[in-house]
Amino acid sequence: FPLVSNVFSIVEKTCSKDPDTRKFIHCVKVGIALVLVSLLYLLDPLFKKVGGNAMWAIMTVVVAFEFFAGATLSKGVNRGVGTILGGGLGCLVAILADEIGGIGHAIAVATSVFIFGAAATYSRFVPSVKKKYDYGVMIFILTFSLVVVSGLRAGTVMKLARERLLTIGMGFAVCIFTNLLIFPMWASDELHRTTAFKFENLARSVEGCLEEYFALVGEKEIQPSANIVSICSSMLHSKSNEESQANFAMWEPWHGKFGLSYPWEKYLQIGEVTRELASTILSLKGCLQSSRQPSPTLRQSIKQPCEIAGLYLASILRELGQSIEEMKKCRAKVLIVPHLHTMKAELSSVTSHSLLEGSENGEGLAMAGFLFLLTGTVEKVEVLAKEVEELGEIAGFKTK
Amino acid sequence: FPLVSNVFSIVEKTCSKDPDTRKFIHCVKVGIALVLVSLLYLLDPLFKKVGGNAMWAIMTVVVAFEFFAGATLSKGVNRGVGTILGGGLGCLVAILADEIGGIGHAIAVATSVFIFGAAATYSRFVPSVKKKYDYGVMIFILTFSLVVVSGLRAGTVMKLARERLLTIGMGFAVCIFTNLLIFPMWASDELHRTTAFKFENLARSVEGCLEEYFALVGEKEIQPSANIVSICSSMLHSKSNEESQANFAMWEPWHGKFGLSYPWEKYLQIGEVTRELASTILSLKGCLQSSRQPSPTLRQSIKQPCEIAGLYLASILRELGQSIEEMKKCRAKVLIVPHLHTMKAELSSVTSHSLLEGSENGEGLAMAGFLFLLTGTVEKVEVLAKEVEELGEIAGFKTK
C-alpha cells in the first residue's frame, strides 16, 4: 500500500502542474463516470428498479460533470435544488389545476407555465442570481414546465417527480464520486497557485522592461521581449476567469489547507491590483517602443538608480508571491513600504537632475514619461504589498 | 394595418434602446414559447402523435432559448447537429453491439461509451471547438450515451432516435418562431451600436480628464468624475462580451443592414484598440489623482495647447463613432491623421518649454508624465482612426 500511495502522490503532483495531463485525466474521469452511470441500464437488477428514468442519471452526469470539483458541486446542487423546487411547485400547480378540470384545466396549466417561466427568466437577469444560480433557475423552469404539463397525462405526478429526483440523485452521486475522489481538480488550488504565480510573472516583466531599456545603451543587442506584452495582456483579461474560479472555490469549503471561510474575495481584490500593475508595466513597455527615444548618454545618466529600483521591485514582488504560495505572513507595512517610499524619493530626485540636461530638445519628455511610469509602478507595488499583508491577516497565514 | 405596423416600429425602437424593456420583452417571449410548446401536451391530437417525447421539445425550448437571435440559432443548430451525429453513431454502435450478443454486448456498450465520451470531452478543450461548438459536443455525448445504452432495452432504437429528433425539431421551430419573429434582439445590432457608442464614451473621458486637470487651476471646484474611471474600466473588461457577441453575430447572416460576410472580426480589432486607449486614459486620470501635482502657474502655461488638443481629440473620436454608427466612410488617412501629427509636434514643443521652467523642483516630472500620456492618447487615436477607415473599406460603408 505505501507503494500505491506513493504512485498516487507522484501522479497527483504531476497532474497539478502539467495542463495536458490534467485534461487527459479529466477525460478519463468523464469516461469512468459515464460507464458507471450506464450500469443503471446494463445491469438487470438496477434497471428493474429505475426503468426509463435512468435517462435522467445519464443526463445529470453529462451536464454536471465539470473540470473543477467546485464547479461540479455547484452545478449538481443547482440542478438538485432547481429540480426539487420546480418539481414541488409543479406538483402543487398540477394538483390545483386538476381541481378545476375541463377546458379550464388546460388554461390554468398554460397560464402557470407562462407566468412562472417569464418570472424565472427575469430573475436570471439579476446579476447575483446570474452569477451563482443561473443553471438552477433554468432547471427550475424545465422541471416546472415538464411536471405541470405532463401531470395532466402521467396521472401519478408525485411518483414521477420522486423517481426522477432519485435518478438525478444517483447521477449526482456518480459525479461526486468520480470527480472528487479520483484526482480531484480543486478550483481553490488553481486560484491560489495562479495568484502566487502572477507575482513571478510581474517581477519578470519589470526586470525585462528595465533590461531592454538599458540594453539599448550598452553593447548588447536588443532582445525582442514580446513575451512581456503577452504576459501582461493575458493578465489583463484574467478577470472573468478568476471570478468564476473564486465562485467555484467557495463551493469547496472543506478542502485541504483552506479553511471553511477562506477569504477568496481578497484574491479577487489582489487580482484587480495586479491587473492595474500589469497595465502600468504595459505602458512602461510602450515607452520602449516609442519613436521618441532619449539619447544613450541621457539614458546612461539614469541607468544606475533605475536598475537598482527594478531589482528591488522584482525581489519584493517575488517575496509577496512566495508569501502567498507558502501561506506565510509578510510584514509589508513595516518592512517593505518604507523602502518603497525611499525609492520613490530617489527616482524623483533623479528625474529633476536629468530633466535639466535633456529638456532642451524634447528628449526629456520620453525619459520623464519613463521615470513617471516607473514611479507609478512603485506606487502600485506598494498597494499590492498592503493587500497581500491584509490577505495574510484575514486568512491566518503562519508567521515566518 | 398601417397603425399596427406603426405601433410595432415604435415599440421596436424603444426596446432596442432601453435595456429594461428588452429584458421584459425577452421574458414574455420565453413565456410564449413555453406555452406554445406545452400545446404538444395540452392538445389531444398533437399528444397522440408525439407522446412522451414531447418532453424533448420542452427541454429544447428551455435550453436553447437565448436572449440574442444569433445565440438561439447557434444553440439550436449545435443541439440539432449534436443530436443527429450522436444519435447516428449511437445507432451504429448499438446495432454492432447487438451482433455480438450475450455478455460481450454489455462490455462493447460500456467500452464505446467510455471511448467516445472521453474523446469528445477532450475535443471540448480545443479552443476553437470550445468557442463555437461546446454545447453541440455536450449534446453529442448525451445523445450517444443515451442511444447506445437504451438501445439494449428499447429495441426499436431507430424509431426512438427519429421521434426524439422530430420533437427536438419542433422545439427548435418554436424557439426560432418566437425568438426571431417577435421583436428579435440581434447580437449584430448590439455589437454595432455598443462599438459606435464606445467612441462617445472615450470622447467624454478625454474631455473630462482635461477639464479636471485645468479646473484645479481655475476658480471652479474640482468635480468628482469617478465616472471616467468606471466608464474606462468597464471598457477594459468588455473583451469576452464582445467576442461572444461577434460569435453570435456571425450566426445572423441575413439580417438587415449587415451583408452576408460582414467583417465582425474587424469590430474585435477595433475593440482591442479602444481598450488600449481606455487604459491610456485611465493612466492619464491617474496623473490627476497623483500626489505630486505641478503648481497652478506651471499648469497654466500648458493649458491652452492641451485644451485645444483635448477638444480636437474628442471631436475626432465622435466623428469616428458617427462614421461607424451611420455606416459612412471616414477618410481618416487623408483628413485626420495629418492633424494628429501636427498635434503631436505641438505637444512636444510645449513640453520642452515648460519642462525647463518646472524641472528644478520635481514638478516637471508629474507634468511631463501628463504630457507624455496625452501624446500617447494622440497616438492611439491615430491607430483607431486607421482601423475605422479600414472597417469602412472592408464593410463597404457609403461614401459621404
Coordinates of C-alpha atoms in Angstrom, one line a residue, chain A residues 20 23-24 26-28 30-32 34-35 38 41-44 47 55-56 58-59 62-63 67 106 109-110 113-114 117-118 121-122 124-125 138 141-142 145-146 149-150 152-153 164 236-237 239-240 272 275 279 283 287 290 292 348 351-352 355-356 359-362 364-366 368-369 371-373 375 379, chain B residues 20 23-24 26-28 30-32 34-35 38 41-44 47 55-56 58-59 62-63 67 106 109-110 113-114 117-118 121-122 124-125 138 141-142 145-146 149-150 152-153 164 236-237 239-240 272 275 279 283 287 290 292 348 351-352 355-356 359-362 364-366 368-369 371-373 375 379:
Chain A
D20 CA -2.2 18.4 -20.7
K23 CA -7.0 17.4 -19.3
F24 CA -6.3 13.8 -20.0
H26 CA -10.4 14.8 -16.7
C27 CA -11.4 12.9 -19.9
V28 CA -10.7 9.6 -18.4
V30 CA -15.7 11.6 -17.6
G31 CA -15.5 8.2 -19.3
I32 CA -15.5 6.4 -16.0
L34 CA -20.4 7.6 -18.0
V35 CA -19.7 3.9 -17.7
S38 CA -24.6 3.3 -17.8
Y41 CA -29.1 0.3 -17.9
L42 CA -26.7 -2.5 -18.3
L43 CA -27.3 -4.4 -15.0
D44 CA -30.7 -6.0 -14.9
F47 CA -32.7 -1.4 -14.4
M55 CA -32.0 8.5 -18.6
W56 CA -32.0 11.4 -16.1
I58 CA -27.0 9.9 -17.6
M59 CA -28.2 13.4 -18.4
V62 CA -23.1 14.6 -18.9
V63 CA -24.3 18.1 -17.9
F67 CA -13.4 20.2 -14.8
A106 CA -55.6 23.4 -19.8
V109 CA -51.7 25.0 -16.9
A110 CA -50.8 27.2 -19.8
V113 CA -46.3 27.9 -17.4
F114 CA -46.3 31.4 -18.9
G117 CA -41.5 30.8 -17.0
A118 CA -41.4 34.5 -17.6
T121 CA -36.4 34.1 -16.8
Y122 CA -36.5 37.6 -15.4
R124 CA -31.8 35.3 -14.5
F125 CA -31.0 38.9 -15.4
M138 CA -33.0 27.1 -15.8
I141 CA -38.2 26.3 -15.4
L142 CA -37.5 23.0 -17.2
S145 CA -42.9 23.0 -17.1
L146 CA -42.4 19.3 -17.5
V149 CA -47.9 19.8 -18.4
S150 CA -47.2 16.1 -18.1
L152 CA -52.2 16.0 -16.9
R153 CA -51.1 12.9 -18.7
R164 CA -36.8 11.4 -11.4
L236 CA -5.4 42.0 -18.0
H237 CA -8.0 39.6 -19.3
K239 CA -10.8 38.9 -14.5
S240 CA -13.7 36.7 -15.6
E272 CA -7.6 43.7 -9.5
R275 CA -4.2 44.0 -13.4
S279 CA -1.4 47.8 -17.3
S283 CA 2.7 51.4 -20.6
C287 CA 7.8 53.8 -23.8
S290 CA 8.0 54.8 -28.8
R292 CA 10.9 59.4 -29.4
S348 CA 12.1 61.8 -8.2
T351 CA 14.3 63.0 -12.6
S352 CA 14.9 66.6 -11.6
L355 CA 15.4 66.6 -17.0
L356 CA 17.5 69.7 -16.9
S359 CA 14.9 69.2 -21.7
E360 CA 16.3 71.4 -24.5
N361 CA 15.5 69.0 -27.3
G362 CA 12.3 67.2 -26.3
G364 CA 13.4 64.8 -21.7
L365 CA 9.7 64.1 -22.4
A366 CA 10.2 60.5 -23.3
A368 CA 10.3 61.8 -17.9
G369 CA 7.5 59.6 -19.1
L371 CA 10.5 57.7 -15.0
F372 CA 6.9 58.7 -14.2
L373 CA 5.6 55.3 -15.1
T375 CA 7.3 55.7 -10.1
E379 CA 3.2 53.0 -6.1
Chain B
D20 CA -35.2 47.0 -19.0
K23 CA -35.4 42.2 -20.7
F24 CA -39.1 42.4 -20.1
H26 CA -37.4 38.6 -23.6
C27 CA -39.2 37.2 -20.6
V28 CA -42.6 37.5 -22.3
V30 CA -39.9 32.9 -23.2
G31 CA -43.3 32.6 -21.7
I32 CA -45.0 32.5 -25.1
L34 CA -43.2 27.7 -23.3
V35 CA -46.9 27.9 -23.8
S38 CA -46.8 23.0 -24.0
Y41 CA -49.1 18.0 -24.3
L42 CA -52.3 20.0 -23.9
L43 CA -53.9 19.4 -27.3
D44 CA -55.0 15.8 -27.7
F47 CA -50.1 14.5 -28.0
M55 CA -40.6 16.3 -23.2
W56 CA -37.7 16.8 -25.6
I58 CA -39.9 21.5 -23.9
M59 CA -36.3 20.8 -23.0
V62 CA -35.9 25.9 -22.1
V63 CA -32.3 25.2 -23.0
F67 CA -31.5 36.5 -25.4
A106 CA -22.7 -5.1 -22.3
V109 CA -21.5 -0.8 -25.0
A110 CA -19.6 0.2 -21.9
V113 CA -19.4 4.9 -24.1
F114 CA -16.0 5.3 -22.4
G117 CA -17.2 10.1 -24.0
A118 CA -13.6 10.6 -23.2
T121 CA -14.6 15.6 -23.8
Y122 CA -11.1 16.0 -24.9
R124 CA -14.0 20.4 -25.8
F125 CA -10.6 21.6 -24.6
M138 CA -22.0 18.0 -24.9
I141 CA -22.0 12.8 -25.7
L142 CA -25.5 12.9 -24.1
S145 CA -24.7 7.5 -24.4
L146 CA -28.5 7.5 -24.2
V149 CA -27.3 2.2 -23.6
S150 CA -31.0 2.3 -24.1
L152 CA -30.3 -2.6 -25.5
R153 CA -33.7 -2.0 -23.9
R164 CA -36.7 12.4 -30.5
L236 CA -11.3 47.3 -20.3
H237 CA -13.4 44.2 -19.4
K239 CA -13.4 41.7 -24.3
S240 CA -15.2 38.4 -23.6
E272 CA -8.8 45.9 -28.8
R275 CA -9.3 49.1 -24.8
S279 CA -6.1 52.1 -20.5
S283 CA -3.3 56.4 -16.6
C287 CA -2.0 61.6 -13.1
S290 CA -1.3 61.6 -8.0
R292 CA 2.8 65.1 -6.9
S348 CA 6.2 68.0 -27.8
T351 CA 6.8 70.1 -23.2
S352 CA 10.3 71.3 -23.9
L355 CA 9.9 71.4 -18.5
L356 CA 12.7 74.0 -18.3
S359 CA 12.3 71.0 -13.6
E360 CA 14.2 72.5 -10.7
N361 CA 11.8 71.1 -8.1
G362 CA 10.5 67.8 -9.4
G364 CA 8.3 68.8 -14.0
L365 CA 8.1 65.0 -13.6
A366 CA 4.4 65.0 -13.0
A368 CA 5.9 65.6 -18.2
G369 CA 4.1 62.4 -17.3
L371 CA 2.0 65.4 -21.4
F372 CA 3.6 62.1 -22.3
L373 CA 0.4 60.2 -21.7
T375 CA 0.8 62.2 -26.6
E379 CA -1.0 58.1 -31.0

